[in-house]
Amino acid sequence: MNIPRCSFPRIVIIGGGFAGISLAKKLRNKNVQVVLLDKHNYHNFQPLMYQVATGGLEPDSIAYPIRKVVQEYRDFYFRLAEVKEIDAKNNTIIADIGELKYDYLVIATGSKTNYFGNKEIEANSMAMKTIPQSLNIRSLILENFEQALLTNDINERHSLMNFVIVGAGPTGVELAGALAEMKRAILPKDYPDLDLRKMEINLVQSGDRVLDAMSENASEKAEKFLLDLGVSIWKNVRVMSYDGKMVTTDSDLSFDAATVIWTAGVQGAMPHGLKADSLVARVNRIKVNAFNQVEGYENIFAIGDIASMTSEDYPHGHPMMAQPAMQQGRLLAENMIRLIQKKQPKNFVYKDKGSMATIGRNKAVVDLPKYKFSGVFAWFVWMFVHLFSLIGFKNKAVVFLNWVYNYIRFDREARLIIRPFKKKNQVSFTSDEV
Amino acid sequence: MNIPRCSFPRIVIIGGGFAGISLAKKLRNKNVQVVLLDKHNYHNFQPLMYQVATGGLEPDSIAYPIRKVVQEYRDFYFRLAEVKEIDAKNNTIIADIGELKYDYLVIATGSKTNYFGNKEIEANSMAMKTIPQSLNIRSLILENFEQALLTNDINERHSLMNFVIVGAGPTGVELAGALAEMKRAILPKDYPDLDLRKMEINLVQSGDRVLDAMSENASEKAEKFLLDLGVSIWKNVRVMSYDGKMVTTDSDLSFDAATVIWTAGVQGAMPHGLKADSLVARVNRIKVNAFNQVEGYENIFAIGDIASMTSEDYPHGHPMMAQPAMQQGRLLAENMIRLIQKKQPKNFVYKDKGSMATIGRNKAVVDLPKYKFSGVFAWFVWMFVHLFSLIGFKNKAVVFLNWVYNYIRFDREARLIIRPFKKKNQVSFTSDEV
């Protein structure tokens, strides 16, 4: 990579997600050279991805060009690159666009879908971790209904209208709710020839409650909201296989469904080349100390979903969410400056600001450290927080406008099949790449 | 196709562009059964496509779900289908999703890019007739700059930063202007390591003026605007070949360019199966009489770009633009009702409302039947007319918001590589389909 050396130490950051961007912003004009690498040229706002998948928002409004974030920073380089390997011995990363030496390396590669080793499910189900994947889900939902119109086979039609969402964490719950809203307000108008009562939304959860990372109160409310919307919830059920047609579980339950969306787990997106085994914590995360330093390395750090920093309160590391990622990114910037200045770095302490999930129109649950509430007010809080967190004024304005419109009109207009999923799937196609 | 017969005559419309949608709207609740077929599930607003290609607008805001247009119409069916053949003898169309009998058939298949038989140019250049194609151009422009950063080869870098647009009709001119705006306001900030003065925008025109379908005044002004923006205009030059690297012309001129965008011609998107030869007019259009009836058929009509209706004023048919398409669609609806009621249909008379093109910020040319003007006021007229013509309140609002934002901030934020063009191109990929 053609990046000129300057007299400042070079910090290479892999990944422009919440962690990487928060770090980059704080390293602005700080007498370090920063090289930020990402395989996409945009930062995306994961928490609203389910709205892209269900036609509520355009993909562009939840994404933001990384170059625009760092555009005015001094000694700052962005490169569109996929890192293949870390050669820690030589302080070098090896990417698809070439090699690069670093003085300090920060791994902020985030997480990817965890199929727990089930290749069959991986091949046949849909994931929702990237914008292209969300657009694929949007296309597939619509293509299914178009196809349901064409068949006279009642079983096939049922299968096309049967949606199974595996995993009732925030992503699964929000997606199930949004699909239910589509079922109620949009699809009957778009497909008057289909009997939309036959559309099923099945939410399958291996544990005994939905949103199990939130309070019991939030779980109960969310469950009630989902049931009100017509979602079928299956708790204590574990999906065992899916061949593209039939979902089997560890119980008698099975589903004949053309669409399975897998939101049942995430794992660290581990880069190659670190002396792995001893470093790897649960779900493929990298063990780091209280300064986010990777165990056994002086100049390599990991932040965000990929980093597992254990403490008394978090024996398995922090939750794989935006908040810990952003907080770690910000503190690491400070700590790196301290390290360069030979000062003692500060320990990271996670400040839990709470969590929330929206289920549908006027329906959300919010757990703050001190208050827990749900319903219309929670829904407004959810919207306000998410709107406020989006990067860029224009994205905020466009999302706000879409929400107001969708709310008043009971509509979701971004239901265009711009990247046909099924058709494309017939040619060679990797859902993650395209 | 599973479409129930009712007592009303069945009208099948192929194509949901300006012509097909205008016709469909006017056939609303008119005691006919209407089946509208399109290979996309959205209607798109062609005149703003160049803004999608240059990151000014999201694709969703210039597209509109066809189902939403026809959602409340009685006896109305939309099917996502690609028509393969017309079997006129049996009053049947054959599509990828099955066959369908019609009582009346309307061909509104529009136009596609015309490479005048040059397969090499077709394979190596970019077209801009569909939303996926526009997104491909957007990706390619950005990928080129990302790649230009990586190379030490000065010739390669120059080639990556050299854009050749062939054809100086409205599409070519508007695209050249928008690229020039990117060069001026956005790319230097995004790519501070590149010398953006080296970026070239070459507009090649075989005729002796740009916008040759407009007034001489408009051509002169447009040319001046383009030159002010730094676009190089090459008139009376015909592009002969492009192998993906080098553009050769019928003169000494050649360009070493990684990107060629071909806007030099369109042709009718002719369906198979009509007794072709005698029916086909210039650029693959179907000859129709003054009622848009296809010559030699009682119950087959063609409207819009695909139809060639000649008259004294239009010896080669009407211009292939939105206005004649919409006017023909609307009149045909009336005429079909008349025909069904055994009344005499009305002759089509094209009412030319004028034409316009925008070149950049505050720069547009407008030819109205009585007035011709250019500059800031023309630019406002252009924006107002285009905003007003978009289908749907939300699209209007989002486009307006984007324009205001882009204007104030000198920005175009939708510059995300969501569908990497080059990477995908390495696997099998048909630019028209994906």
XYZ file of N, CA, C and O in Angstrom, chain A residues 1-2 39-43 56-61 63-65 67-68 71-72 76-80 82 96-97 131-132 135 138 142-143 145-146 148-152 157 186 189-193 391-395 397-398 401-402 405-406 409 411-420 423-424 427-429 433-434, chain B residues 1-2 39-43 56-61 63-65 67-68 71-72 76-80 82 96-97 131-132 135 138 142-143 145-146 148-152 157 186 189-193 391-395 397-398 401-402 405-406 409 411-420 423-424 427-429 433-434:
616
model
N 0.861 -1.206 0.000
C 0.000 0.000 0.000
C 0.880 1.233 0.000
O 1.839 1.296 0.745
N 0.469 2.184 -0.831
C 1.270 3.410 -0.972
C 1.027 4.400 0.097
O 0.405 5.419 -0.197
N -13.473 -3.265 4.531
C -13.780 -3.888 3.245
C -14.954 -3.209 2.557
O -15.245 -3.470 1.395
N -15.649 -2.335 3.280
C -16.669 -1.497 2.644
C -16.213 -0.043 2.722
O -15.454 0.307 3.615
N -16.721 0.798 1.826
C -16.330 2.207 1.920
C -17.324 2.999 2.771
O -17.340 4.212 2.747
N -18.180 2.279 3.489
C -19.155 2.975 4.330
C -19.218 2.339 5.715
O -18.923 1.166 5.895
N -19.625 3.168 6.645
C -19.929 2.715 7.996
C -21.422 2.462 8.020
O -22.186 3.254 7.492
N -38.604 -0.377 5.145
C -38.938 0.866 5.831
C -37.960 1.991 5.538
O -38.320 3.161 5.562
N -36.722 1.627 5.271
C -35.697 2.645 5.014
C -34.849 2.239 3.811
O -34.659 1.054 3.544
N -34.324 3.234 3.124
C -33.376 2.969 2.049
C -32.023 2.623 2.671
O -31.662 3.181 3.700
N -31.260 1.766 2.016
C -29.947 1.423 2.581
C -29.046 2.640 2.755
O -28.313 2.740 3.733
N -29.113 3.585 1.820
C -28.200 4.724 1.901
C -28.422 5.553 3.150
O -27.514 6.234 3.598
N -29.631 5.511 3.706
C -29.853 6.401 4.839
C -29.351 5.815 6.150
O -29.310 6.516 7.148
N -26.325 4.257 6.097
C -24.896 4.074 5.847
C -24.269 5.444 5.624
O -24.945 6.396 5.269
N -22.978 5.514 5.846
C -22.316 6.803 5.747
C -20.912 6.573 5.190
O -20.201 5.691 5.675
N -20.530 7.337 4.168
C -19.207 7.110 3.576
C -18.095 7.340 4.598
O -18.044 8.402 5.212
N -14.984 7.816 4.081
C -14.115 8.927 3.667
C -14.655 10.275 4.115
O -13.907 11.215 4.337
N -15.983 10.357 4.186
C -16.556 11.627 4.595
C -16.319 11.881 6.091
O -16.165 13.022 6.517
N -12.533 12.876 6.320
C -12.128 13.744 5.221
C -11.203 14.900 5.620
O -10.304 15.257 4.879
N -11.433 15.440 6.801
C -10.630 16.620 7.125
C -9.552 16.351 8.170
O -8.965 17.273 8.721
N -4.264 11.152 7.881
C -5.276 10.132 8.004
C -5.478 9.485 6.646
O -5.638 10.166 5.640
N -5.440 8.176 6.600
C -5.600 7.471 5.330
C -6.686 6.431 5.468
O -6.673 5.640 6.415
N -7.616 6.428 4.531
C -8.573 5.322 4.474
C -8.244 4.472 3.260
O -7.925 5.003 2.189
N -8.293 3.165 3.411
C -8.146 2.290 2.254
C -9.241 1.231 2.275
O -9.528 0.643 3.325
N -9.859 1.030 1.115
C -10.860 -0.007 0.932
C -10.099 -1.314 0.774
O -9.521 -1.575 -0.284
N -9.478 -5.577 2.334
C -9.819 -6.689 3.206
C -8.511 -7.275 3.745
O -7.657 -7.700 2.967
N -5.721 -7.594 0.777
C -5.877 -7.890 -0.642
C -5.223 -6.826 -1.521
O -4.944 -7.070 -2.689
N -4.977 -5.650 -0.976
C -4.371 -4.603 -1.795
C -2.891 -4.420 -1.483
O -2.266 -3.462 -1.931
N -25.423 -4.661 4.928
C -26.448 -4.027 4.092
C -26.805 -4.898 2.892
O -27.995 -5.093 2.610
N -25.821 -5.451 2.180
C -26.213 -6.346 1.081
C -27.100 -7.507 1.562
O -28.079 -7.846 0.896
N -30.591 -6.221 2.068
C -31.274 -6.035 0.785
C -31.676 -7.374 0.196
O -32.714 -7.485 -0.467
N -34.874 -8.289 1.896
C -35.964 -7.494 1.325
C -36.412 -8.069 -0.009
O -37.609 -8.263 -0.251
N -40.191 -10.165 -0.942
C -41.076 -9.747 -2.029
C -41.149 -10.794 -3.131
O -42.218 -11.074 -3.676
N -40.015 -11.404 -3.445
C -40.010 -12.436 -4.476
C -40.885 -13.621 -4.056
O -41.579 -14.222 -4.876
N -43.590 -13.511 -2.271
C -45.002 -13.202 -2.485
C -45.350 -13.195 -3.963
O -46.413 -13.662 -4.359
N -44.437 -12.683 -4.776
C -44.689 -12.725 -6.219
C -44.846 -14.174 -6.676
O -45.711 -14.496 -7.492
N -45.704 -16.738 -4.762
C -46.886 -17.359 -4.145
C -48.125 -17.136 -5.010
O -49.026 -17.963 -5.071
N -48.132 -15.999 -5.701
C -49.260 -15.685 -6.594
C -49.350 -16.652 -7.755
O -50.403 -16.816 -8.357
N -48.222 -17.243 -8.116
C -48.155 -17.998 -9.365
C -48.483 -19.466 -9.183
O -48.782 -20.156 -10.141
N -48.380 -19.929 -7.952
C -48.503 -21.370 -7.780
C -49.939 -21.779 -7.455
O -50.682 -21.031 -6.819
N -50.307 -22.966 -7.898
C -51.595 -23.538 -7.513
C -51.419 -24.568 -6.413
O -52.394 -25.094 -5.897
N -47.398 -22.616 -1.714
C -47.805 -21.256 -1.373
C -47.631 -21.009 0.124
O -47.137 -19.968 0.550
N -49.324 -3.665 4.787
C -48.862 -3.454 3.417
C -49.182 -4.602 2.494
O -49.743 -4.423 1.411
N -52.651 -5.127 0.872
C -52.969 -4.179 -0.199
C -52.200 -4.514 -1.469
O -52.709 -4.379 -2.572
N -50.951 -4.938 -1.301
C -50.135 -5.247 -2.473
C -50.559 -6.565 -3.127
O -50.404 -6.733 -4.333
N -51.009 -7.493 -2.321
C -51.341 -8.826 -2.850
C -52.774 -9.182 -2.512
O -53.030 -10.096 -1.728
N -53.737 -8.462 -3.104
C -55.130 -8.728 -2.752
C -55.558 -10.145 -3.146
O -56.495 -10.676 -2.567
N -54.864 -10.766 -4.093
C -55.254 -12.120 -4.513
C -54.762 -13.193 -3.540
O -55.147 -14.354 -3.670
N -25.121 8.851 11.986
C -24.115 9.841 11.590
C -24.684 10.699 10.461
O -25.261 10.179 9.521
N -24.513 11.992 10.557
C -24.825 12.865 9.433
C -26.212 13.473 9.525
O -27.201 12.801 9.787
N -26.263 14.758 9.236
C -27.541 15.448 9.305
C -28.528 14.918 8.278
O -29.698 14.719 8.546
N -28.034 14.661 7.074
C -28.957 14.264 6.018
C -29.575 12.911 6.306
O -30.770 12.715 6.099
N -28.784 11.977 6.784
C -29.340 10.676 7.153
C -30.411 10.826 8.224
O -31.476 10.222 8.140
N -32.261 13.411 8.793
C -33.451 14.046 8.227
C -34.232 13.066 7.360
O -35.462 12.989 7.438
N -33.524 12.291 6.539
C -34.215 11.351 5.646
C -34.893 10.254 6.451
O -36.035 9.870 6.176
N -37.967 11.721 8.151
C -39.033 11.905 7.169
C -39.691 10.568 6.818
O -40.917 10.456 6.751
N -38.880 9.541 6.619
C -39.435 8.222 6.316
C -40.296 7.706 7.462
O -41.362 7.148 7.235
N -43.569 9.582 7.647
C -44.419 9.162 6.524
C -44.965 7.754 6.754
O -46.156 7.497 6.619
N -44.088 6.840 7.107
C -44.505 5.451 7.313
C -45.539 5.365 8.445
O -46.468 4.566 8.394
N -48.888 7.007 7.161
C -49.502 6.296 6.045
C -49.565 4.788 6.250
O -50.018 4.080 5.378
N -47.167 2.739 6.040
C -46.562 2.285 4.788
C -45.072 2.058 4.949
O -44.452 2.490 5.916
N -44.507 1.341 4.010
C -43.066 1.163 3.881
C -42.810 1.098 2.394
O -43.080 0.080 1.767
N -42.307 2.180 1.854
C -42.309 2.266 0.398
C -41.090 1.674 -0.284
O -41.079 1.495 -1.480
N -40.039 1.413 0.488
C -38.807 0.964 -0.159
C -38.897 -0.530 -0.444
O -38.061 -1.300 -0.020
N -39.925 -0.927 -1.164
C -40.073 -2.360 -1.396
C -39.816 -2.697 -2.860
O -40.653 -3.235 -3.564
N -38.613 -2.366 -3.288
C -38.235 -2.585 -4.668
C -37.266 -3.759 -4.714
O -36.378 -3.870 -3.883
N -37.462 -4.605 -5.704
C -36.526 -5.717 -5.880
C -35.421 -5.232 -6.806
O -35.467 -5.429 -8.014
N -34.453 -4.530 -6.230
C -33.394 -3.955 -7.060
C -32.279 -4.963 -7.260
O -31.581 -4.957 -8.253
N -32.085 -5.835 -6.301
C -31.101 -6.901 -6.477
C -31.806 -8.239 -6.292
O -31.803 -8.781 -5.197
N -32.409 -8.751 -7.365
C -33.198 -9.977 -7.233
C -32.361 -11.060 -6.587
O -31.265 -11.354 -7.054
N -33.082 -14.937 -8.508
C -32.515 -14.995 -9.844
C -31.003 -15.021 -9.775
O -30.342 -15.803 -10.421
N -30.470 -14.141 -8.952
C -29.026 -14.030 -8.892
C -28.413 -15.268 -8.274
O -27.332 -15.684 -8.621
N -27.021 -17.896 -10.532
C -25.623 -17.805 -10.947
C -24.776 -17.831 -9.676
O -25.306 -17.874 -8.582
N -23.484 -17.857 -9.830
C -22.665 -17.959 -8.625
C -22.801 -16.674 -7.816
O -22.781 -15.592 -8.352
N -22.943 -16.807 -6.551
C -23.339 -15.671 -5.748
C -23.039 -15.955 -4.284
O -23.493 -16.941 -3.724
N -20.843 -11.188 -0.184
C -19.957 -10.363 -1.000
C -20.677 -9.382 -1.911
O -20.151 -8.313 -2.210
N -21.838 -9.751 -2.388
C -22.435 -8.972 -3.480
C -23.268 -7.800 -2.964
O -23.857 -7.900 -1.933
N -50.250 -18.475 -16.135
C -50.472 -17.507 -15.035
C -51.882 -17.673 -14.510
O -52.817 -17.781 -15.277
N -51.949 -17.647 -13.160
C -53.260 -17.845 -12.512
C -54.098 -16.623 -12.483
O -54.257 -16.072 -11.405
N -40.755 -6.650 -15.791
C -39.707 -7.512 -15.250
C -39.125 -6.959 -13.955
O -38.373 -7.636 -13.273
N -39.486 -5.714 -13.628
C -39.141 -5.180 -12.309
C -40.431 -4.937 -11.536
O -41.471 -4.733 -12.143
N -40.344 -4.903 -10.211
C -41.570 -4.620 -9.467
C -41.709 -3.127 -9.165
O -42.485 -2.728 -8.331
N -40.909 -2.322 -9.856
C -40.984 -0.885 -9.629
C -40.969 -0.126 -10.952
O -40.454 -0.600 -11.953
N -41.572 1.039 -10.887
C -41.515 1.987 -11.995
C -40.354 2.905 -11.691
O -40.197 3.328 -10.550
N -25.963 11.428 -5.985
C -26.785 12.531 -5.493
C -28.090 12.054 -4.877
O -28.644 12.707 -3.997
N -28.607 10.941 -5.341
C -29.880 10.426 -4.835
C -29.781 8.931 -4.589
O -29.039 8.228 -5.272
N -30.565 8.453 -3.631
C -30.680 7.015 -3.408
C -31.566 6.421 -4.497
O -32.521 7.053 -4.927
N -31.303 5.192 -4.884
C -32.141 4.588 -5.926
C -33.611 4.509 -5.529
O -34.492 4.707 -6.355
N -33.874 4.254 -4.251
C -35.270 4.092 -3.856
C -36.083 5.358 -4.055
O -37.292 5.284 -4.198
N -35.420 6.506 -4.057
C -36.231 7.711 -4.141
C -36.611 8.057 -5.579
O -37.441 8.928 -5.789
N -37.609 5.481 -7.568
C -38.372 4.308 -8.001
C -39.628 4.217 -7.156
O -39.682 4.751 -6.050
N -40.605 3.542 -7.678
C -41.880 3.464 -6.975
C -42.476 2.092 -7.220
O -42.537 1.637 -8.360
N -42.907 1.404 -6.145
C -43.436 0.050 -6.352
C -44.683 0.069 -7.244
O -45.627 0.805 -6.963
N -46.926 -2.176 -7.593
C -48.101 -2.648 -6.858
C -48.776 -1.535 -6.080
O -49.976 -1.557 -5.856
N -47.979 -0.586 -5.645
C -48.571 0.499 -4.874
C -49.389 1.421 -5.786
O -50.386 1.995 -5.358
N -52.666 -0.588 -6.510
C -53.147 -1.296 -5.332
C -54.669 -1.254 -5.120
O -55.261 -2.217 -4.673
N -55.260 -0.133 -5.459
C -56.686 -0.045 -5.154
C -57.573 -0.162 -6.386
O -58.767 0.129 -6.324
N -57.595 -5.641 -11.401
C -56.280 -5.232 -11.842
C -55.257 -6.222 -11.310
O -55.259 -6.545 -10.127
N -54.396 -6.707 -12.162
C -53.405 -7.682 -11.732
C -52.031 -7.225 -12.169
O -51.836 -6.867 -13.331
N -51.087 -7.236 -11.236
C -49.703 -7.024 -11.630
C -48.954 -8.336 -11.486
O -49.160 -9.073 -10.521
N -48.114 -8.644 -12.441
C -47.250 -9.811 -12.309
C -45.821 -9.433 -12.675
O -45.586 -8.738 -13.683
N -44.888 -9.872 -11.831
C -43.466 -9.677 -12.080
C -43.057 -10.723 -13.102
O -42.931 -11.901 -12.764
N -41.183 -11.557 -17.180
C -40.494 -11.122 -18.389
C -41.161 -11.827 -19.574
O -41.203 -13.058 -19.622
N -41.850 -15.767 -18.726
C -41.073 -16.716 -17.921
C -41.918 -17.373 -16.833
O -41.562 -18.417 -16.308
N -43.052 -16.764 -16.491
C -43.879 -17.360 -15.439
C -45.103 -18.067 -16.017
O -46.006 -18.456 -15.271
N -31.921 1.087 -13.045
C -31.374 1.428 -11.729
C -30.150 0.571 -11.394
O -29.139 1.110 -10.947
N -30.216 -0.752 -11.610
C -28.990 -1.527 -11.345
C -27.789 -1.019 -12.149
O -26.678 -0.921 -11.613
N -26.460 2.068 -10.469
C -25.700 1.733 -9.263
C -24.351 1.148 -9.627
O -23.362 1.358 -8.917
N -22.162 4.098 -10.326
C -21.765 4.710 -9.051
C -20.642 3.917 -8.385
O -19.633 4.487 -7.969
N -16.408 5.091 -7.914
C -15.727 5.100 -6.611
C -14.619 4.056 -6.551
O -13.541 4.310 -6.019
N -14.884 2.891 -7.126
C -13.855 1.849 -7.128
C -12.625 2.309 -7.906
O -11.490 2.014 -7.525
N -11.470 5.328 -8.129
C -10.648 6.224 -7.323
C -9.929 5.470 -6.218
O -8.770 5.753 -5.909
N -10.619 4.493 -5.638
C -9.951 3.681 -4.615
C -8.724 2.992 -5.225
O -7.671 2.892 -4.603
N -7.082 3.965 -7.933
C -6.078 4.940 -8.362
C -5.109 5.263 -7.221
O -3.931 5.549 -7.442
N -5.636 5.188 -5.990
C -4.798 5.449 -4.826
C -3.700 4.412 -4.666
O -2.690 4.664 -4.025
N -3.960 3.224 -5.178
C -3.085 2.091 -4.882
C -1.944 1.930 -5.870
O -0.975 1.257 -5.590
N -2.106 2.531 -7.033
C -1.128 2.237 -8.073
C 0.004 3.258 -8.094
O -0.190 4.426 -7.763
N 1.181 2.809 -8.469
C 2.305 3.706 -8.674
C 2.506 3.979 -10.148
O 3.350 4.783 -10.528
N -3.052 5.116 -13.315
C -3.794 6.074 -12.506
C -4.564 7.048 -13.396
O -5.726 7.360 -13.143
N -16.474 17.173 -4.389
C -16.476 16.019 -3.491
C -15.184 15.222 -3.530
O -14.572 14.941 -2.507
N -11.990 16.256 -1.646
C -12.036 16.082 -0.197
C -11.896 14.614 0.181
O -11.269 14.267 1.167
N -12.528 13.752 -0.628
C -12.475 12.316 -0.317
C -11.110 11.713 -0.621
O -10.694 10.763 0.024
N -10.455 12.238 -1.632
C -9.176 11.656 -2.070
C -8.091 12.713 -2.053
O -7.566 13.097 -3.099
N -7.735 13.199 -0.866
C -6.739 14.272 -0.816
C -5.382 13.818 -1.354
O -4.582 14.643 -1.782
N -5.135 12.500 -1.365
C -3.831 12.020 -1.852
C -3.761 11.996 -3.379
O -2.695 11.769 -3.941
N -43.403 10.162 -8.831
C -44.602 9.571 -8.233
C -44.416 9.486 -6.726
O -43.377 9.057 -6.247
N -45.430 9.906 -5.985
C -45.424 9.649 -4.550
C -44.917 10.831 -3.741
O -43.892 11.437 -4.050
N -45.635 11.126 -2.682
C -45.256 12.248 -1.840
C -43.900 12.024 -1.188
O -43.075 12.919 -1.117
N -43.661 10.809 -0.716
C -42.441 10.575 0.036
C -41.214 10.728 -0.857
O -40.219 11.307 -0.455
N -41.298 10.192 -2.069
C -40.184 10.366 -2.994
C -39.920 11.843 -3.255
O -38.774 12.292 -3.260
N -40.563 14.327 -1.300
C -39.999 14.951 -0.105
C -38.533 14.566 0.075
O -37.689 15.410 0.369
N -38.220 13.282 -0.128
C -36.845 12.834 0.073
C -35.922 13.449 -0.980
O -34.815 13.892 -0.672
N -35.398 17.108 -0.118
C -34.481 17.221 1.011
C -33.033 16.977 0.573
O -32.118 17.709 0.934
N -32.833 15.961 -0.247
C -31.488 15.676 -0.750
C -30.951 16.836 -1.576
O -29.793 17.209 -1.448
N -30.057 19.761 0.646
C -28.840 19.431 1.384
C -27.611 19.468 0.470
O -26.600 20.086 0.787
N -27.726 18.814 -0.670
C -26.586 18.764 -1.590
C -26.209 20.168 -2.062
O -25.036 20.475 -2.255
N -24.623 22.082 1.006
C -23.381 21.509 1.472
C -22.401 21.174 0.349
O -21.341 20.649 0.608
N -22.560 18.754 -1.659
C -22.262 17.367 -1.327
C -23.170 16.406 -2.091
O -24.182 16.792 -2.658
N -22.772 15.161 -2.116
C -23.572 14.056 -2.628
C -23.211 12.872 -1.769
O -22.156 12.283 -1.925
N -24.078 12.534 -0.851
C -23.670 11.590 0.182
C -23.867 10.126 -0.169
O -23.355 9.262 0.511
N -24.659 9.870 -1.192
C -24.974 8.471 -1.477
C -23.828 7.829 -2.254
O -24.020 7.291 -3.328
N -22.628 7.896 -1.710
C -21.499 7.345 -2.455
C -20.963 6.090 -1.781
O -19.808 6.000 -1.396
N -21.852 5.125 -1.676
C -21.508 3.873 -1.028
C -21.358 2.812 -2.103
O -22.151 2.742 -3.033
N -20.349 1.985 -1.941
C -20.184 0.876 -2.882
C -20.956 -0.305 -2.306
O -20.394 -1.151 -1.626
N -22.258 -0.321 -2.548
C -23.080 -1.379 -1.959
C -23.091 -2.594 -2.871
O -23.237 -3.721 -2.433
N -22.956 -2.374 -4.160
C -22.850 -3.502 -5.079
C -21.549 -3.372 -5.854
O -21.536 -2.834 -6.958
N -20.456 -3.868 -5.266
C -19.156 -3.686 -5.907
C -19.221 -4.169 -7.345
O -19.617 -5.306 -7.587
N -15.578 -6.327 -8.415
C -15.486 -7.610 -7.754
C -16.507 -8.569 -8.335
O -16.227 -9.708 -8.652
N -17.733 -8.055 -8.482
C -18.794 -8.927 -8.942
C -18.573 -9.337 -10.381
O -18.923 -10.438 -10.787
N -17.067 -12.677 -11.103
C -17.925 -13.849 -11.241
C -18.879 -13.563 -12.399
O -18.843 -12.492 -12.985
N -19.691 -14.531 -12.739
C -20.562 -14.301 -13.889
C -21.587 -13.234 -13.531
O -22.145 -13.223 -12.455
N -21.824 -12.345 -14.435
C -22.574 -11.152 -14.076
C -23.065 -10.481 -15.350
O -22.285 -10.158 -16.231
N -29.057 -7.533 -15.610
C -29.946 -8.365 -14.802
C -29.786 -8.174 -13.305
O -30.726 -8.335 -12.558
N -28.597 -7.889 -12.872
C -28.345 -7.987 -11.430
C -28.695 -6.688 -10.701
O -28.531 -5.641 -11.244
